[in-house]
Amino acid sequence: MLLMEKVAMLNRQNETFALAMIIEAKGSTPRHVGKMIVYRDGTIEGTVGGGLAEHFIIEESVKALQTGKSKIVEYKLNRHAKDGIQMSCGGTLRVFIEVYTSRPELVLAGAGHLAHALSRLADSLELPYCIVDDRLGYATKERFPNATNIYVNEDIEEALLAANLTDKSYVIIVTKDGDDRVLKTALQFPIAYVGMVASKRKVITIFEKLKSEGITKEQLEQVHSPIGLEIGAETTEEIAISIMGEIIKLSKETKPINLTGSLKKLPVR
């Protein structure tokens, strides 16, 4: 598989990675053209020439993944030059590190009017989403034509388990009932976000019930409820916008796990 085909595949799979690409090479350098995929743990595919310069580029790519920001780095491959690195090639290398961050994967627990409004916003933002519900008449491909999957089970907990929640999952609980069971199930997984539509009184009741069932205070502190940004939302569409706004805001603020300490020692080629 060509490297850029792999980049396209990783992007389709909603993975987080960086693409380091030589954009300028002056004088003597190991390579004048080269691309390299860098993952969060420092592993790579492809090359920009090897040696100490590549080692530094990998380190800078991992840092870029931690901040979520692309950047350009430049190295003088001359141990005798000011600000040069310990190489003898003598040339200069500029590399663009492009960060590809995963998009939130929405899990809409509930298939009613609010979920439908959220799905339309997800479509316009090109965010993947799946539907979880216990009602065959609501959770249909006709109502949610762009859903990646629709999970329906008369036991909504089983439907949610079938969604295979991951650290990219943003779970939005907008069920007609059974909020406590859905929330308890969601909190068993290392998800990126969980929010629940509920009044303040209902939130207190649900939290007390879940604490009596073994859910910790720390777990409950991760729950966004009442859900959404404070924008005075009243209509279904306005509430959907406030929820999506909160998810967008949090997804931009969330940083990948800090792997600096675990970045393996890379051989200098």
PDB file of N, CA and C in Angstrom, residues 74-110:
ATOM      1  N   GLU A  74      12.617  22.916  11.155  1.00  0.00           N
ATOM      2  CA  GLU A  74      13.781  23.072  10.262  1.00  0.00           C
ATOM      3  C   GLU A  74      15.039  22.650  11.003  1.00  0.00           C
ATOM      4  N   TYR A  75      15.930  21.949  10.295  1.00  0.00           N
ATOM      5  CA  TYR A  75      17.161  21.469  10.899  1.00  0.00           C
ATOM      6  C   TYR A  75      18.345  21.752   9.983  1.00  0.00           C
ATOM      7  N   LYS A  76      19.421  22.232  10.589  1.00  0.00           N
ATOM      8  CA  LYS A  76      20.698  22.354   9.896  1.00  0.00           C
ATOM      9  C   LYS A  76      21.488  21.079  10.182  1.00  0.00           C
ATOM     10  N   LEU A  77      21.768  20.332   9.132  1.00  0.00           N
ATOM     11  CA  LEU A  77      22.430  19.038   9.305  1.00  0.00           C
ATOM     12  C   LEU A  77      23.946  19.227   9.302  1.00  0.00           C
ATOM     13  N   ASN A  78      24.407  20.077  10.210  1.00  0.00           N
ATOM     14  CA  ASN A  78      25.822  20.469  10.254  1.00  0.00           C
ATOM     15  C   ASN A  78      26.228  20.671  11.707  1.00  0.00           C
ATOM     16  N   ARG A  79      27.033  19.759  12.221  1.00  0.00           N
ATOM     17  CA  ARG A  79      27.431  19.812  13.627  1.00  0.00           C
ATOM     18  C   ARG A  79      28.265  21.054  13.955  1.00  0.00           C
ATOM     19  N   HIS A  80      28.824  21.702  12.934  1.00  0.00           N
ATOM     20  CA  HIS A  80      29.678  22.867  13.160  1.00  0.00           C
ATOM     21  C   HIS A  80      28.920  24.181  13.022  1.00  0.00           C
ATOM     22  N   ALA A  81      27.700  24.140  12.520  1.00  0.00           N
ATOM     23  CA  ALA A  81      26.927  25.365  12.332  1.00  0.00           C
ATOM     24  C   ALA A  81      26.218  25.764  13.614  1.00  0.00           C
ATOM     25  N   LYS A  82      25.963  27.070  13.742  1.00  0.00           N
ATOM     26  CA  LYS A  82      25.190  27.544  14.876  1.00  0.00           C
ATOM     27  C   LYS A  82      23.784  26.939  14.786  1.00  0.00           C
ATOM     28  N   ASP A  83      23.296  26.396  15.892  1.00  0.00           N
ATOM     29  CA  ASP A  83      21.985  25.738  15.958  1.00  0.00           C
ATOM     30  C   ASP A  83      21.929  24.481  15.091  1.00  0.00           C
ATOM     31  N   GLY A  84      23.081  23.966  14.683  1.00  0.00           N
ATOM     32  CA  GLY A  84      23.077  22.746  13.882  1.00  0.00           C
ATOM     33  C   GLY A  84      22.939  21.505  14.759  1.00  0.00           C
ATOM     34  N   ILE A  85      22.540  20.409  14.150  1.00  0.00           N
ATOM     35  CA  ILE A  85      22.441  19.145  14.889  1.00  0.00           C
ATOM     36  C   ILE A  85      23.641  18.274  14.528  1.00  0.00           C
ATOM     37  N   GLN A  86      23.877  17.252  15.302  1.00  0.00           N
ATOM     38  CA  GLN A  86      25.092  16.442  15.189  1.00  0.00           C
ATOM     39  C   GLN A  86      25.050  15.517  13.961  1.00  0.00           C
ATOM     40  N   MET A  87      25.058  16.154  12.787  1.00  0.00           N
ATOM     41  CA  MET A  87      25.146  15.418  11.529  1.00  0.00           C
ATOM     42  C   MET A  87      26.180  16.101  10.646  1.00  0.00           C
ATOM     43  N   SER A  88      26.685  15.371   9.681  1.00  0.00           N
ATOM     44  CA  SER A  88      27.770  15.888   8.847  1.00  0.00           C
ATOM     45  C   SER A  88      27.349  16.156   7.408  1.00  0.00           C
ATOM     46  N   CYS A  89      26.046  16.036   7.103  1.00  0.00           N
ATOM     47  CA  CYS A  89      25.597  16.222   5.712  1.00  0.00           C
ATOM     48  C   CYS A  89      25.882  17.633   5.224  1.00  0.00           C
ATOM     49  N   GLY A  90      25.558  18.616   6.078  1.00  0.00           N
ATOM     50  CA  GLY A  90      25.841  20.004   5.729  1.00  0.00           C
ATOM     51  C   GLY A  90      24.655  20.778   5.196  1.00  0.00           C
ATOM     52  N   GLY A  91      23.587  20.096   4.793  1.00  0.00           N
ATOM     53  CA  GLY A  91      22.440  20.783   4.215  1.00  0.00           C
ATOM     54  C   GLY A  91      21.417  21.209   5.258  1.00  0.00           C
ATOM     55  N   THR A  92      20.279  21.715   4.752  1.00  0.00           N
ATOM     56  CA  THR A  92      19.180  22.171   5.610  1.00  0.00           C
ATOM     57  C   THR A  92      17.894  21.468   5.193  1.00  0.00           C
ATOM     58  N   LEU A  93      17.125  21.072   6.174  1.00  0.00           N
ATOM     59  CA  LEU A  93      15.892  20.318   5.918  1.00  0.00           C
ATOM     60  C   LEU A  93      14.721  21.013   6.593  1.00  0.00           C
ATOM     61  N   ARG A  94      13.654  21.263   5.819  1.00  0.00           N
ATOM     62  CA  ARG A  94      12.405  21.807   6.388  1.00  0.00           C
ATOM     63  C   ARG A  94      11.311  20.764   6.185  1.00  0.00           C
ATOM     64  N   VAL A  95      10.568  20.543   7.249  1.00  0.00           N
ATOM     65  CA  VAL A  95       9.542  19.493   7.234  1.00  0.00           C
ATOM     66  C   VAL A  95       8.233  20.043   7.788  1.00  0.00           C
ATOM     67  N   PHE A  96       7.148  19.760   7.065  1.00  0.00           N
ATOM     68  CA  PHE A  96       5.812  20.124   7.533  1.00  0.00           C
ATOM     69  C   PHE A  96       5.210  18.924   8.245  1.00  0.00           C
ATOM     70  N   ILE A  97       4.810  19.140   9.496  1.00  0.00           N
ATOM     71  CA  ILE A  97       4.167  18.089  10.288  1.00  0.00           C
ATOM     72  C   ILE A  97       2.676  18.405  10.358  1.00  0.00           C
ATOM     73  N   GLU A  98       1.897  17.606   9.650  1.00  0.00           N
ATOM     74  CA  GLU A  98       0.442  17.822   9.621  1.00  0.00           C
ATOM     75  C   GLU A  98      -0.237  16.844  10.572  1.00  0.00           C
ATOM     76  N   VAL A  99      -1.031  17.399  11.478  1.00  0.00           N
ATOM     77  CA  VAL A  99      -1.713  16.585  12.486  1.00  0.00           C
ATOM     78  C   VAL A  99      -3.115  16.229  12.010  1.00  0.00           C
ATOM     79  N   TYR A 100      -3.423  14.957  12.053  1.00  0.00           N
ATOM     80  CA  TYR A 100      -4.768  14.469  11.749  1.00  0.00           C
ATOM     81  C   TYR A 100      -5.387  13.997  13.073  1.00  0.00           C
ATOM     82  N   THR A 101      -6.362  14.733  13.563  1.00  0.00           N
ATOM     83  CA  THR A 101      -6.996  14.359  14.825  1.00  0.00           C
ATOM     84  C   THR A 101      -8.323  13.663  14.552  1.00  0.00           C
ATOM     85  N   SER A 102      -8.646  12.713  15.401  1.00  0.00           N
ATOM     86  CA  SER A 102      -9.911  11.993  15.232  1.00  0.00           C
ATOM     87  C   SER A 102     -11.084  12.902  15.565  1.00  0.00           C
ATOM     88  N   ARG A 103     -12.165  12.721  14.850  1.00  0.00           N
ATOM     89  CA  ARG A 103     -13.390  13.484  15.100  1.00  0.00           C
ATOM     90  C   ARG A 103     -14.220  12.784  16.165  1.00  0.00           C
ATOM     91  N   PRO A 104     -15.029  13.547  16.910  1.00  0.00           N
ATOM     92  CA  PRO A 104     -15.926  12.892  17.868  1.00  0.00           C
ATOM     93  C   PRO A 104     -16.840  11.898  17.159  1.00  0.00           C
ATOM     94  N   GLU A 105     -16.999  10.724  17.744  1.00  0.00           N
ATOM     95  CA  GLU A 105     -17.937   9.733  17.232  1.00  0.00           C
ATOM     96  C   GLU A 105     -19.158   9.760  18.151  1.00  0.00           C
ATOM     97  N   LEU A 106     -20.250  10.289  17.655  1.00  0.00           N
ATOM     98  CA  LEU A 106     -21.436  10.494  18.481  1.00  0.00           C
ATOM     99  C   LEU A 106     -22.218   9.192  18.644  1.00  0.00           C
ATOM    100  N   VAL A 107     -22.619   8.940  19.864  1.00  0.00           N
ATOM    101  CA  VAL A 107     -23.500   7.806  20.165  1.00  0.00           C
ATOM    102  C   VAL A 107     -24.788   8.412  20.721  1.00  0.00           C
ATOM    103  N   LEU A 108     -25.814   8.440  19.885  1.00  0.00           N
ATOM    104  CA  LEU A 108     -27.088   9.045  20.281  1.00  0.00           C
ATOM    105  C   LEU A 108     -27.939   7.975  20.939  1.00  0.00           C
ATOM    106  N   ALA A 109     -27.995   8.000  22.257  1.00  0.00           N
ATOM    107  CA  ALA A 109     -28.793   7.041  23.013  1.00  0.00           C
ATOM    108  C   ALA A 109     -30.199   7.601  23.128  1.00  0.00           C
ATOM    109  N   GLY A 110     -31.061   7.155  22.241  1.00  0.00           N
ATOM    110  CA  GLY A 110     -32.394   7.709  22.096  1.00  0.00           C
ATOM    111  C   GLY A 110     -32.589   8.091  20.643  1.00  0.00           C
TER     112      GLY A 110
END
